[in-house]
CSV table of C-alpha atoms in Angstrom, one decimal:
chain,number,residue,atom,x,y,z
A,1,UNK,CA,24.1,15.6,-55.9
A,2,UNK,CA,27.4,16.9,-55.8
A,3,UNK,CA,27.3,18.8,-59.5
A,4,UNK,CA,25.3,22.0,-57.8
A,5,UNK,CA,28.2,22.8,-55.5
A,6,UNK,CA,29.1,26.5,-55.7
A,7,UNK,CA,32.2,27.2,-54.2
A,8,UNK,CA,31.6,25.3,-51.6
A,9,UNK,CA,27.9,26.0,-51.0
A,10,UNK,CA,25.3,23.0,-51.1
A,11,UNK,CA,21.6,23.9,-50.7
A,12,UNK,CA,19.5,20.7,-50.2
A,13,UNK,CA,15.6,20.3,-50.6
A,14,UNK,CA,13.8,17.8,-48.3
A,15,UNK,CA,13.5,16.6,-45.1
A,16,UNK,CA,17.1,17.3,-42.9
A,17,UNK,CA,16.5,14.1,-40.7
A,18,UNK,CA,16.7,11.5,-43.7
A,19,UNK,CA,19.9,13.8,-45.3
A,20,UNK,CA,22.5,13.6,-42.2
A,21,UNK,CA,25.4,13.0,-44.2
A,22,UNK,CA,24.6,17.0,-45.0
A,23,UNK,CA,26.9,16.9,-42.4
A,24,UNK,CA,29.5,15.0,-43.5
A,25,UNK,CA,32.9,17.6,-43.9
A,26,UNK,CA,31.4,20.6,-43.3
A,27,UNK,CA,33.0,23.8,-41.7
A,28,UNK,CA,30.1,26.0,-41.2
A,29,UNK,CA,26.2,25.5,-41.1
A,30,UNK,CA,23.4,28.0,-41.0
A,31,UNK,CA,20.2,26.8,-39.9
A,32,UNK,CA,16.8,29.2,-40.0
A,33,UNK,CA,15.0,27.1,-37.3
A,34,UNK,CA,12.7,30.0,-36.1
A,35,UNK,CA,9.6,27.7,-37.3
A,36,UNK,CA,10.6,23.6,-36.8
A,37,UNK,CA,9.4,21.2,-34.4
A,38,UNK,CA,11.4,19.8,-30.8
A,39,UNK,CA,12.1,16.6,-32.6
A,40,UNK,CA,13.3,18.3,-36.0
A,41,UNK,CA,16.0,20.3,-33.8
A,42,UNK,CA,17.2,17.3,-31.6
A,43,UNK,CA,17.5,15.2,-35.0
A,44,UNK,CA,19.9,18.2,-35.9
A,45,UNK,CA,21.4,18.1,-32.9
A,46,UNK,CA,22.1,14.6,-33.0
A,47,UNK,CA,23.2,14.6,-37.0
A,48,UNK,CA,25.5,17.2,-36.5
A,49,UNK,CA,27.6,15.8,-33.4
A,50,UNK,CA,27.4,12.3,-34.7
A,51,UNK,CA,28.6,13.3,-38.6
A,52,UNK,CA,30.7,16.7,-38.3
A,53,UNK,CA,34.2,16.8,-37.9
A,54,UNK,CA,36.2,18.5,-35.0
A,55,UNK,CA,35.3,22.2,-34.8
A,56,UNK,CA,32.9,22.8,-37.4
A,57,UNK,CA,30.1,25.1,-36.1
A,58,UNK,CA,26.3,25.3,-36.4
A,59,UNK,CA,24.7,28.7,-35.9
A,60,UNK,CA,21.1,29.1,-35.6
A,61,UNK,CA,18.5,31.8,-35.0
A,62,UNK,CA,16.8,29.5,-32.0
A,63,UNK,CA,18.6,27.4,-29.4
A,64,UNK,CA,19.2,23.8,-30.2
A,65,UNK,CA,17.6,21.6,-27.5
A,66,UNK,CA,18.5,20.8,-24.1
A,67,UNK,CA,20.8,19.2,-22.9
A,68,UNK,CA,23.1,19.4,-25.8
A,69,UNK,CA,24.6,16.1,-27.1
A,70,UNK,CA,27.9,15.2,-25.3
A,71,UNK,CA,30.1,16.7,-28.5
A,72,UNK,CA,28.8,20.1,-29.2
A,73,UNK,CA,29.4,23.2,-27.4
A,74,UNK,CA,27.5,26.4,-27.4
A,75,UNK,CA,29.9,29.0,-27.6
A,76,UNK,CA,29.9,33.0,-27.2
A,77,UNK,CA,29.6,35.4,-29.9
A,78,UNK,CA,29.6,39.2,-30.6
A,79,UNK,CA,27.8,38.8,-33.3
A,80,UNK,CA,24.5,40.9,-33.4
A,81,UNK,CA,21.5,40.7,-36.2
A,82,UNK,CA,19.1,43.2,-37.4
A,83,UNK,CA,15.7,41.5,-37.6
A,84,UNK,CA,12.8,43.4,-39.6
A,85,UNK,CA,10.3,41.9,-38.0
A,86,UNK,CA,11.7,42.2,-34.4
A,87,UNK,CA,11.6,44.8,-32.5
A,88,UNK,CA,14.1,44.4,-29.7
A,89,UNK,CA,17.2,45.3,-30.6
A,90,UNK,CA,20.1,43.2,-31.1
A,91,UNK,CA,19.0,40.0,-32.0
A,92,UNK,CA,21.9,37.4,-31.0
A,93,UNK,CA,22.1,34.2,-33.1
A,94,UNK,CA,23.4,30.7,-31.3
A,95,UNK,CA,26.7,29.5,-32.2
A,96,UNK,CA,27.7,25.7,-31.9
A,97,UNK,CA,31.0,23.7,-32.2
A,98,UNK,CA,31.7,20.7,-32.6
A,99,UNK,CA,34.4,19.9,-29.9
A,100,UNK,CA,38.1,18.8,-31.0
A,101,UNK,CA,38.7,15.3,-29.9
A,102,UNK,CA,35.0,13.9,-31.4
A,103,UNK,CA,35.6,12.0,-34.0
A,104,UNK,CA,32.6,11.1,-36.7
A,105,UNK,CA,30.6,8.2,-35.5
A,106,UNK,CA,31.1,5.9,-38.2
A,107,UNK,CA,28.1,3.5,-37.4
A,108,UNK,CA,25.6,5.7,-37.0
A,109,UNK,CA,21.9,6.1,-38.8
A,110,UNK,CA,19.8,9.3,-39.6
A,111,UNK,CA,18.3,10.8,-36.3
A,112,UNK,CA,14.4,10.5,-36.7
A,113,UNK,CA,12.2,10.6,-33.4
């Protein structure tokens, strides 16, 4: 629902693969996906290039499956994490965008394998 928006920031409960409009308008997504299943990630995958907009991004702690759909794009970053419970030193998250000249798929149903 709409009403729990904080400045912009929408946590959802529940399974990601039967929510893709989560997708819908964003600008930035964080996704935790140390711990989820092959199909899981490609149903992100496929949810985020099919329902985000031109250049939104996706980072994520693991890589998103190969071969990346046709409209996202990994791309570099400097960015380097401190992990507790890792010991090698820097951990570097994956960044995504969604490429300019994708448009939203407007037919499209949620991504469940």
């Amino acid at each position: 629902q709409q009403d729990d928006r904080v400045q912009g920031v929408h946590l959802l409960l529940g399974d990601i693969r039967h929510h893709s409009q989560t997708f819908d308008n964003v600008s930035l997504v964080y996704w935790n996906n140390l711990c989820y299943a092959t199909d899981v990630a490609e149903a992100v995958a496929h949810n985020f290039a099919t329902r985000a907009p031109a250049n939104a991004e996706l980072w994520s702690l693991a890589a998103l499956p190969y071969p990346l759909p046709e409209s996202v794009e990994r791309i570099p970053s400097d960015l380097e994490l401190v992990m507790p419970w890792r010991e090698e030193l820097p951990y570097k998250p994956y960044r995504y965008r969604k490429k300019e000249g994708t448009a939203m798929v407007e037919d499209h149903k949620d991504k469940e394998l």
